[in-house]
């Protein structure tokens, strides 16, 4: 198994005030145990950049967001996720190696120099008046697709093979950088709506999506993968944290 396990706990008698867990890396015994029993088994999903598509990039001011990410620190990111899992009182900040790291939507947007977007109002208005599936498919697909249907014969997704080259590029990008998923054979309704929104200029707050995905990955719902290793590392480095001897690194796609 890859990854670095923390040193053994101190034995009784080594100091009554000494914590029983590695408090240099974890916020609690439970966080350390979660790291060793679960997080070390999780795989990483590598981030990727997106070349081309300059019109959308400049329109949304996503130059930083779409650039190829830097290397991530797998060891530090594992500690981050273990601590976020047990840090239920704060959805925006967590202690990593003794330093408070801000992963709020505003911190993510600032890291990418992404603009402030009044997304809750704009996007909610869009969601409340969604275009028809036929309209969405006209933007995303090369031809009318063979819909993926549920048991009630209602459309719930689009086969990946139906996508245009542009929509396919964006799907791979958002699956790694915005709305995490390793499933590429079909596009769910929610993901199709997000793709349509990107391609048609609907305002999006990327920081809100990423903050929510971090919390979902750490606290349940994404149980086998760790997302945003490069981004999380950059947020940690922004607070002065550095790679330590023995830390494992991960390169983006």
PDB file of C-alpha atoms in Angstrom:
ATOM      1  CA  UNK A   1       0.000   0.000   0.000  1.00  0.00           C
ATOM      2  CA  UNK A   2       1.341   3.412  -0.881  1.00  0.00           C
ATOM      3  CA  UNK A   3       1.344   6.200   1.650  1.00  0.00           C
ATOM      4  CA  UNK A   4       3.047   6.901   4.918  1.00  0.00           C
ATOM      5  CA  UNK A   5       1.612   5.640   8.171  1.00  0.00           C
ATOM      6  CA  UNK A   6       2.097   7.845  11.171  1.00  0.00           C
ATOM      7  CA  UNK A   7       4.502   6.788  13.946  1.00  0.00           C
ATOM      8  CA  UNK A   8       3.244   4.514  16.695  1.00  0.00           C
ATOM      9  CA  UNK A   9       1.448   6.212  19.535  1.00  0.00           C
ATOM     10  CA  UNK A  10       3.342   7.152  22.633  1.00  0.00           C
ATOM     11  CA  UNK A  11       3.362   4.549  25.386  1.00  0.00           C
ATOM     12  CA  UNK A  12       1.852   5.272  28.766  1.00  0.00           C
ATOM     13  CA  UNK A  13       4.345   6.883  31.096  1.00  0.00           C
ATOM     14  CA  UNK A  14       6.130   8.912  28.398  1.00  0.00           C
ATOM     15  CA  UNK A  15       4.476  12.048  29.717  1.00  0.00           C
ATOM     16  CA  UNK A  16       1.052  12.532  31.163  1.00  0.00           C
ATOM     17  CA  UNK A  17       0.395  15.645  29.045  1.00  0.00           C
ATOM     18  CA  UNK A  18       1.540  14.104  25.747  1.00  0.00           C
ATOM     19  CA  UNK A  19      -1.301  13.364  23.299  1.00  0.00           C
ATOM     20  CA  UNK A  20      -1.842   9.739  22.329  1.00  0.00           C
ATOM     21  CA  UNK A  21      -2.021  10.621  18.617  1.00  0.00           C
ATOM     22  CA  UNK A  22       0.286  12.371  16.141  1.00  0.00           C
ATOM     23  CA  UNK A  23      -0.898  15.943  16.702  1.00  0.00           C
ATOM     24  CA  UNK A  24       1.644  17.276  14.208  1.00  0.00           C
ATOM     25  CA  UNK A  25      -0.480  15.893  11.376  1.00  0.00           C
ATOM     26  CA  UNK A  26      -3.959  15.195  12.742  1.00  0.00           C
ATOM     27  CA  UNK A  27      -6.571  17.084  14.720  1.00  0.00           C
ATOM     28  CA  UNK A  28      -7.648  14.067  16.784  1.00  0.00           C
ATOM     29  CA  UNK A  29      -7.148  10.374  17.404  1.00  0.00           C
ATOM     30  CA  UNK A  30     -10.235   9.721  15.283  1.00  0.00           C
ATOM     31  CA  UNK A  31      -8.725  11.626  12.352  1.00  0.00           C
ATOM     32  CA  UNK A  32      -5.492   9.632  12.600  1.00  0.00           C
ATOM     33  CA  UNK A  33      -7.402   6.347  12.767  1.00  0.00           C
ATOM     34  CA  UNK A  34      -9.543   7.355   9.775  1.00  0.00           C
ATOM     35  CA  UNK A  35      -6.393   8.218   7.823  1.00  0.00           C
ATOM     36  CA  UNK A  36      -4.796   4.841   8.526  1.00  0.00           C
ATOM     37  CA  UNK A  37      -7.880   2.676   8.064  1.00  0.00           C
ATOM     38  CA  UNK A  38      -9.567   4.426   5.137  1.00  0.00           C
ATOM     39  CA  UNK A  39      -7.814   7.378   3.501  1.00  0.00           C
ATOM     40  CA  UNK A  40      -4.642   5.429   2.704  1.00  0.00           C
ATOM     41  CA  UNK A  41      -6.775   3.040   0.632  1.00  0.00           C
ATOM     42  CA  UNK A  42      -8.371   5.790  -1.468  1.00  0.00           C
ATOM     43  CA  UNK A  43      -7.101   6.443  -4.957  1.00  0.00           C
ATOM     44  CA  UNK A  44      -6.425   9.905  -6.324  1.00  0.00           C
ATOM     45  CA  UNK A  45      -8.123  11.382  -9.373  1.00  0.00           C
ATOM     46  CA  UNK A  46      -5.581  13.493 -11.205  1.00  0.00           C
ATOM     47  CA  UNK A  47      -6.463  16.994 -12.299  1.00  0.00           C
ATOM     48  CA  UNK A  48      -5.991  18.222 -15.849  1.00  0.00           C
ATOM     49  CA  UNK A  49      -5.834  21.481 -17.711  1.00  0.00           C
ATOM     50  CA  UNK A  50      -7.902  22.331 -20.777  1.00  0.00           C
ATOM     51  CA  UNK A  51      -6.243  23.818 -23.843  1.00  0.00           C
ATOM     52  CA  UNK A  52      -8.164  25.749 -26.460  1.00  0.00           C
ATOM     53  CA  UNK A  53     -11.728  26.962 -25.958  1.00  0.00           C
ATOM     54  CA  UNK A  54     -10.339  30.480 -25.544  1.00  0.00           C
ATOM     55  CA  UNK A  55     -13.691  32.176 -26.071  1.00  0.00           C
ATOM     56  CA  UNK A  56     -15.273  30.553 -23.010  1.00  0.00           C
ATOM     57  CA  UNK A  57     -12.028  30.846 -21.036  1.00  0.00           C
ATOM     58  CA  UNK A  58     -11.742  34.601 -21.561  1.00  0.00           C
ATOM     59  CA  UNK A  59     -15.470  35.236 -21.224  1.00  0.00           C
ATOM     60  CA  UNK A  60     -15.557  33.564 -17.803  1.00  0.00           C
ATOM     61  CA  UNK A  61     -12.063  34.714 -16.770  1.00  0.00           C
ATOM     62  CA  UNK A  62     -11.083  31.089 -16.182  1.00  0.00           C
ATOM     63  CA  UNK A  63      -7.480  31.387 -17.365  1.00  0.00           C
ATOM     64  CA  UNK A  64      -6.124  30.223 -13.998  1.00  0.00           C
ATOM     65  CA  UNK A  65      -8.773  27.544 -13.580  1.00  0.00           C
ATOM     66  CA  UNK A  66      -8.157  25.985 -16.998  1.00  0.00           C
ATOM     67  CA  UNK A  67      -4.343  26.083 -16.795  1.00  0.00           C
ATOM     68  CA  UNK A  68      -2.453  22.837 -16.214  1.00  0.00           C
ATOM     69  CA  UNK A  69      -2.125  22.291 -12.436  1.00  0.00           C
ATOM     70  CA  UNK A  70       1.147  21.932 -10.553  1.00  0.00           C
ATOM     71  CA  UNK A  71       2.239  18.717  -8.836  1.00  0.00           C
ATOM     72  CA  UNK A  72       0.290  17.723  -5.732  1.00  0.00           C
ATOM     73  CA  UNK A  73       1.524  16.373  -2.395  1.00  0.00           C
ATOM     74  CA  UNK A  74      -0.304  13.083  -1.819  1.00  0.00           C
ATOM     75  CA  UNK A  75       0.808  12.764   1.797  1.00  0.00           C
ATOM     76  CA  UNK A  76      -0.355  16.259   2.725  1.00  0.00           C
ATOM     77  CA  UNK A  77      -3.630  15.841   0.836  1.00  0.00           C
ATOM     78  CA  UNK A  78      -4.408  12.604   2.686  1.00  0.00           C
ATOM     79  CA  UNK A  79      -3.883  14.391   6.002  1.00  0.00           C
ATOM     80  CA  UNK A  80      -6.106  17.248   4.782  1.00  0.00           C
ATOM     81  CA  UNK A  81      -8.990  14.902   3.941  1.00  0.00           C
ATOM     82  CA  UNK A  82      -8.643  12.927   7.173  1.00  0.00           C
ATOM     83  CA  UNK A  83      -8.899  16.138   9.186  1.00  0.00           C
ATOM     84  CA  UNK A  84     -11.782  17.574   7.127  1.00  0.00           C
ATOM     85  CA  UNK A  85     -13.726  14.367   7.794  1.00  0.00           C
ATOM     86  CA  UNK A  86     -13.552  14.912  11.561  1.00  0.00           C
ATOM     87  CA  UNK A  87     -13.791  18.718  11.443  1.00  0.00           C
ATOM     88  CA  UNK A  88     -17.582  18.809  11.284  1.00  0.00           C
ATOM     89  CA  UNK A  89     -17.921  22.257  12.885  1.00  0.00           C
ATOM     90  CA  UNK A  90     -16.299  24.122   9.990  1.00  0.00           C
ATOM     91  CA  UNK A  91     -17.019  23.676   6.282  1.00  0.00           C
ATOM     92  CA  UNK A  92     -14.419  26.206   5.125  1.00  0.00           C
ATOM     93  CA  UNK A  93     -11.222  25.775   7.171  1.00  0.00           C
ATOM     94  CA  UNK A  94      -9.182  22.906   8.558  1.00  0.00           C
ATOM     95  CA  UNK A  95      -5.935  22.453  10.455  1.00  0.00           C
ATOM     96  CA  UNK A  96      -3.174  20.833   8.366  1.00  0.00           C
ATOM     97  CA  UNK A  97       0.230  20.268   9.973  1.00  0.00           C
ATOM     98  CA  UNK A  98      -0.538  22.911  12.571  1.00  0.00           C
ATOM     99  CA  UNK A  99      -1.623  25.533  10.035  1.00  0.00           C
ATOM    100  CA  UNK A 100      -5.162  26.663   9.271  1.00  0.00           C
ATOM    101  CA  UNK A 101      -5.984  26.112   5.592  1.00  0.00           C
ATOM    102  CA  UNK A 102      -8.919  27.943   4.016  1.00  0.00           C
ATOM    103  CA  UNK A 103     -10.766  25.912   1.361  1.00  0.00           C
ATOM    104  CA  UNK A 104     -13.886  28.089   1.208  1.00  0.00           C
ATOM    105  CA  UNK A 105     -15.459  29.018  -2.114  1.00  0.00           C
ATOM    106  CA  UNK A 106     -13.871  32.471  -1.927  1.00  0.00           C
ATOM    107  CA  UNK A 107     -10.416  30.979  -1.199  1.00  0.00           C
ATOM    108  CA  UNK A 108     -10.712  28.693  -4.235  1.00  0.00           C
ATOM    109  CA  UNK A 109     -11.884  31.523  -6.475  1.00  0.00           C
ATOM    110  CA  UNK A 110      -9.057  33.755  -5.256  1.00  0.00           C
ATOM    111  CA  UNK A 111      -6.494  31.031  -5.964  1.00  0.00           C
ATOM    112  CA  UNK A 112      -7.651  30.872  -9.581  1.00  0.00           C
ATOM    113  CA  UNK A 113      -8.248  34.643  -9.886  1.00  0.00           C
ATOM    114  CA  UNK A 114     -11.802  33.718 -10.842  1.00  0.00           C
ATOM    115  CA  UNK A 115     -14.391  36.509 -10.718  1.00  0.00           C
ATOM    116  CA  UNK A 116     -16.999  36.898  -7.997  1.00  0.00           C
ATOM    117  CA  UNK A 117     -20.271  35.564  -9.372  1.00  0.00           C
ATOM    118  CA  UNK A 118     -23.755  36.089  -7.973  1.00  0.00           C
ATOM    119  CA  UNK A 119     -24.265  32.455  -8.832  1.00  0.00           C
ATOM    120  CA  UNK A 120     -26.847  31.369  -6.268  1.00  0.00           C
ATOM    121  CA  UNK A 121     -29.429  33.748  -7.746  1.00  0.00           C
ATOM    122  CA  UNK A 122     -28.403  33.449 -11.404  1.00  0.00           C
ATOM    123  CA  UNK A 123     -27.963  29.686 -11.397  1.00  0.00           C
ATOM    124  CA  UNK A 124     -31.111  29.045  -9.363  1.00  0.00           C
ATOM    125  CA  UNK A 125     -33.100  31.078 -11.880  1.00  0.00           C
ATOM    126  CA  UNK A 126     -31.620  28.919 -14.637  1.00  0.00           C
ATOM    127  CA  UNK A 127     -32.409  25.688 -12.750  1.00  0.00           C
ATOM    128  CA  UNK A 128     -36.012  26.754 -12.154  1.00  0.00           C
ATOM    129  CA  UNK A 129     -36.569  27.332 -15.877  1.00  0.00           C
ATOM    130  CA  UNK A 130     -34.512  24.579 -17.465  1.00  0.00           C
ATOM    131  CA  UNK A 131     -34.609  24.154 -21.221  1.00  0.00           C
ATOM    132  CA  UNK A 132     -36.016  20.931 -22.599  1.00  0.00           C
ATOM    133  CA  UNK A 133     -33.872  17.836 -22.977  1.00  0.00           C
ATOM    134  CA  UNK A 134     -34.111  18.328 -26.723  1.00  0.00           C
ATOM    135  CA  UNK A 135     -32.649  21.839 -26.419  1.00  0.00           C
ATOM    136  CA  UNK A 136     -29.857  20.601 -24.146  1.00  0.00           C
ATOM    137  CA  UNK A 137     -29.018  17.760 -26.534  1.00  0.00           C
ATOM    138  CA  UNK A 138     -28.852  20.168 -29.481  1.00  0.00           C
ATOM    139  CA  UNK A 139     -25.980  21.950 -27.721  1.00  0.00           C
ATOM    140  CA  UNK A 140     -24.183  18.862 -26.387  1.00  0.00           C
ATOM    141  CA  UNK A 141     -24.730  16.219 -29.064  1.00  0.00           C
ATOM    142  CA  UNK A 142     -23.808  15.657 -32.694  1.00  0.00           C
ATOM    143  CA  UNK A 143     -27.291  14.275 -33.407  1.00  0.00           C
ATOM    144  CA  UNK A 144     -30.428  13.442 -31.419  1.00  0.00           C
ATOM    145  CA  UNK A 145     -29.149  10.882 -28.889  1.00  0.00           C
ATOM    146  CA  UNK A 146     -30.539   7.556 -27.790  1.00  0.00           C
ATOM    147  CA  UNK A 147     -31.602   8.669 -24.326  1.00  0.00           C
ATOM    148  CA  UNK A 148     -30.727   6.641 -21.250  1.00  0.00           C
ATOM    149  CA  UNK A 149     -34.107   5.974 -19.637  1.00  0.00           C
ATOM    150  CA  UNK A 150     -35.175   5.064 -16.113  1.00  0.00           C
ATOM    151  CA  UNK A 151     -37.782   2.450 -15.180  1.00  0.00           C
ATOM    152  CA  UNK A 152     -40.506   5.021 -15.841  1.00  0.00           C
ATOM    153  CA  UNK A 153     -39.229   5.555 -19.388  1.00  0.00           C
ATOM    154  CA  UNK A 154     -38.023   9.062 -18.512  1.00  0.00           C
ATOM    155  CA  UNK A 155     -34.706  10.446 -19.839  1.00  0.00           C
ATOM    156  CA  UNK A 156     -32.007  10.442 -17.152  1.00  0.00           C
ATOM    157  CA  UNK A 157     -28.827  10.664 -19.196  1.00  0.00           C
ATOM    158  CA  UNK A 158     -27.013  10.883 -22.499  1.00  0.00           C
ATOM    159  CA  UNK A 159     -24.513   8.329 -23.866  1.00  0.00           C
ATOM    160  CA  UNK A 160     -20.996   9.713 -23.999  1.00  0.00           C
ATOM    161  CA  UNK A 161     -20.705   8.613 -27.630  1.00  0.00           C
ATOM    162  CA  UNK A 162     -23.347  11.195 -28.580  1.00  0.00           C
ATOM    163  CA  UNK A 163     -21.318  14.210 -27.406  1.00  0.00           C
ATOM    164  CA  UNK A 164     -19.663  16.734 -29.670  1.00  0.00           C
ATOM    165  CA  UNK A 165     -15.879  17.004 -29.412  1.00  0.00           C
ATOM    166  CA  UNK A 166     -16.253  20.276 -27.504  1.00  0.00           C
ATOM    167  CA  UNK A 167     -18.698  18.790 -24.986  1.00  0.00           C
ATOM    168  CA  UNK A 168     -16.420  15.753 -24.530  1.00  0.00           C
ATOM    169  CA  UNK A 169     -13.433  18.017 -23.797  1.00  0.00           C
ATOM    170  CA  UNK A 170     -15.443  19.888 -21.190  1.00  0.00           C
ATOM    171  CA  UNK A 171     -16.863  16.696 -19.656  1.00  0.00           C
ATOM    172  CA  UNK A 172     -13.389  15.283 -18.967  1.00  0.00           C
ATOM    173  CA  UNK A 173     -12.302  18.633 -17.566  1.00  0.00           C
ATOM    174  CA  UNK A 174     -15.218  19.158 -15.173  1.00  0.00           C
ATOM    175  CA  UNK A 175     -15.054  15.507 -14.056  1.00  0.00           C
ATOM    176  CA  UNK A 176     -11.523  16.183 -12.796  1.00  0.00           C
ATOM    177  CA  UNK A 177     -11.683  19.835 -11.786  1.00  0.00           C
ATOM    178  CA  UNK A 178     -15.243  20.910 -10.936  1.00  0.00           C
ATOM    179  CA  UNK A 179     -17.883  18.186 -10.488  1.00  0.00           C
ATOM    180  CA  UNK A 180     -15.838  15.058  -9.710  1.00  0.00           C
ATOM    181  CA  UNK A 181     -16.580  11.719 -11.294  1.00  0.00           C
ATOM    182  CA  UNK A 182     -14.566   8.908 -12.835  1.00  0.00           C
ATOM    183  CA  UNK A 183     -17.601   7.634 -14.753  1.00  0.00           C
ATOM    184  CA  UNK A 184     -17.399   8.662 -18.413  1.00  0.00           C
ATOM    185  CA  UNK A 185     -19.594   6.220 -20.331  1.00  0.00           C
ATOM    186  CA  UNK A 186     -22.755   8.260 -19.804  1.00  0.00           C
ATOM    187  CA  UNK A 187     -23.664  11.778 -18.758  1.00  0.00           C
ATOM    188  CA  UNK A 188     -26.162  12.138 -15.938  1.00  0.00           C
ATOM    189  CA  UNK A 189     -28.896  14.739 -16.012  1.00  0.00           C
ATOM    190  CA  UNK A 190     -27.107  17.000 -13.506  1.00  0.00           C
ATOM    191  CA  UNK A 191     -23.836  16.781 -15.421  1.00  0.00           C
ATOM    192  CA  UNK A 192     -25.567  17.460 -18.742  1.00  0.00           C
ATOM    193  CA  UNK A 193     -27.175  20.559 -17.229  1.00  0.00           C
ATOM    194  CA  UNK A 194     -23.779  21.763 -15.986  1.00  0.00           C
ATOM    195  CA  UNK A 195     -22.202  21.177 -19.406  1.00  0.00           C
ATOM    196  CA  UNK A 196     -25.045  23.068 -21.062  1.00  0.00           C
ATOM    197  CA  UNK A 197     -24.631  25.934 -18.586  1.00  0.00           C
ATOM    198  CA  UNK A 198     -20.895  26.222 -19.319  1.00  0.00           C
ATOM    199  CA  UNK A 199     -21.363  26.158 -23.082  1.00  0.00           C
ATOM    200  CA  UNK A 200     -24.192  28.708 -23.083  1.00  0.00           C
ATOM    201  CA  UNK A 201     -22.763  31.292 -20.674  1.00  0.00           C
ATOM    202  CA  UNK A 202     -24.830  30.667 -17.527  1.00  0.00           C
ATOM    203  CA  UNK A 203     -22.924  32.208 -14.544  1.00  0.00           C
ATOM    204  CA  UNK A 204     -21.152  29.616 -12.367  1.00  0.00           C
ATOM    205  CA  UNK A 205     -19.350  29.942  -9.043  1.00  0.00           C
ATOM    206  CA  UNK A 206     -16.569  27.373  -9.439  1.00  0.00           C
ATOM    207  CA  UNK A 207     -15.421  27.842  -5.842  1.00  0.00           C
ATOM    208  CA  UNK A 208     -18.811  26.755  -4.513  1.00  0.00           C
ATOM    209  CA  UNK A 209     -18.775  23.568  -6.583  1.00  0.00           C
ATOM    210  CA  UNK A 210     -15.236  22.674  -5.517  1.00  0.00           C
ATOM    211  CA  UNK A 211     -15.825  23.417  -1.826  1.00  0.00           C
ATOM    212  CA  UNK A 212     -18.910  21.209  -1.906  1.00  0.00           C
ATOM    213  CA  UNK A 213     -17.051  18.404  -3.679  1.00  0.00           C
ATOM    214  CA  UNK A 214     -14.228  18.506  -1.106  1.00  0.00           C
ATOM    215  CA  UNK A 215     -16.733  18.141   1.727  1.00  0.00           C
ATOM    216  CA  UNK A 216     -18.591  15.351  -0.059  1.00  0.00           C
ATOM    217  CA  UNK A 217     -15.353  13.506  -0.782  1.00  0.00           C
ATOM    218  CA  UNK A 218     -14.178  13.832   2.825  1.00  0.00           C
ATOM    219  CA  UNK A 219     -17.436  13.158   4.641  1.00  0.00           C
ATOM    220  CA  UNK A 220     -19.181  10.592   2.514  1.00  0.00           C
ATOM    221  CA  UNK A 221     -20.628  10.104  -0.927  1.00  0.00           C
ATOM    222  CA  UNK A 222     -17.274   9.706  -2.675  1.00  0.00           C
ATOM    223  CA  UNK A 223     -15.806   6.827  -0.750  1.00  0.00           C
ATOM    224  CA  UNK A 224     -13.092   5.478  -3.043  1.00  0.00           C
ATOM    225  CA  UNK A 225     -11.384   8.577  -4.456  1.00  0.00           C
ATOM    226  CA  UNK A 226      -9.638  11.738  -3.322  1.00  0.00           C
ATOM    227  CA  UNK A 227     -10.138  14.738  -5.565  1.00  0.00           C
ATOM    228  CA  UNK A 228      -8.242  17.976  -6.272  1.00  0.00           C
ATOM    229  CA  UNK A 229      -4.753  16.903  -5.072  1.00  0.00           C
ATOM    230  CA  UNK A 230      -3.055  19.790  -6.891  1.00  0.00           C
ATOM    231  CA  UNK A 231      -5.612  22.352  -5.718  1.00  0.00           C
ATOM    232  CA  UNK A 232      -5.522  21.203  -2.089  1.00  0.00           C
ATOM    233  CA  UNK A 233      -1.719  21.280  -2.160  1.00  0.00           C
ATOM    234  CA  UNK A 234      -1.762  24.817  -3.581  1.00  0.00           C
ATOM    235  CA  UNK A 235      -4.162  25.971  -0.843  1.00  0.00           C
ATOM    236  CA  UNK A 236      -1.834  24.465   1.779  1.00  0.00           C
ATOM    237  CA  UNK A 237       1.259  26.015   0.210  1.00  0.00           C
ATOM    238  CA  UNK A 238      -0.493  29.368   0.130  1.00  0.00           C
ATOM    239  CA  UNK A 239      -0.514  29.195   3.939  1.00  0.00           C
ATOM    240  CA  UNK A 240       3.217  28.455   4.080  1.00  0.00           C
ATOM    241  CA  UNK A 241       3.222  24.656   4.202  1.00  0.00           C
ATOM    242  CA  UNK A 242       6.029  22.923   2.296  1.00  0.00           C
ATOM    243  CA  UNK A 243       6.833  19.408   1.153  1.00  0.00           C
ATOM    244  CA  UNK A 244       8.572  17.335   3.817  1.00  0.00           C
ATOM    245  CA  UNK A 245      11.153  14.583   3.292  1.00  0.00           C
ATOM    246  CA  UNK A 246       9.271  11.382   2.556  1.00  0.00           C
ATOM    247  CA  UNK A 247       6.143  13.088   1.197  1.00  0.00           C
ATOM    248  CA  UNK A 248       4.728  11.436  -1.941  1.00  0.00           C
ATOM    249  CA  UNK A 249       3.997  13.666  -4.921  1.00  0.00           C
ATOM    250  CA  UNK A 250       1.477  13.284  -7.741  1.00  0.00           C
ATOM    251  CA  UNK A 251       1.607  14.824 -11.200  1.00  0.00           C
ATOM    252  CA  UNK A 252      -1.482  16.081 -13.059  1.00  0.00           C
ATOM    253  CA  UNK A 253      -2.597  14.552 -16.347  1.00  0.00           C
TER     254      UNK A 253
END
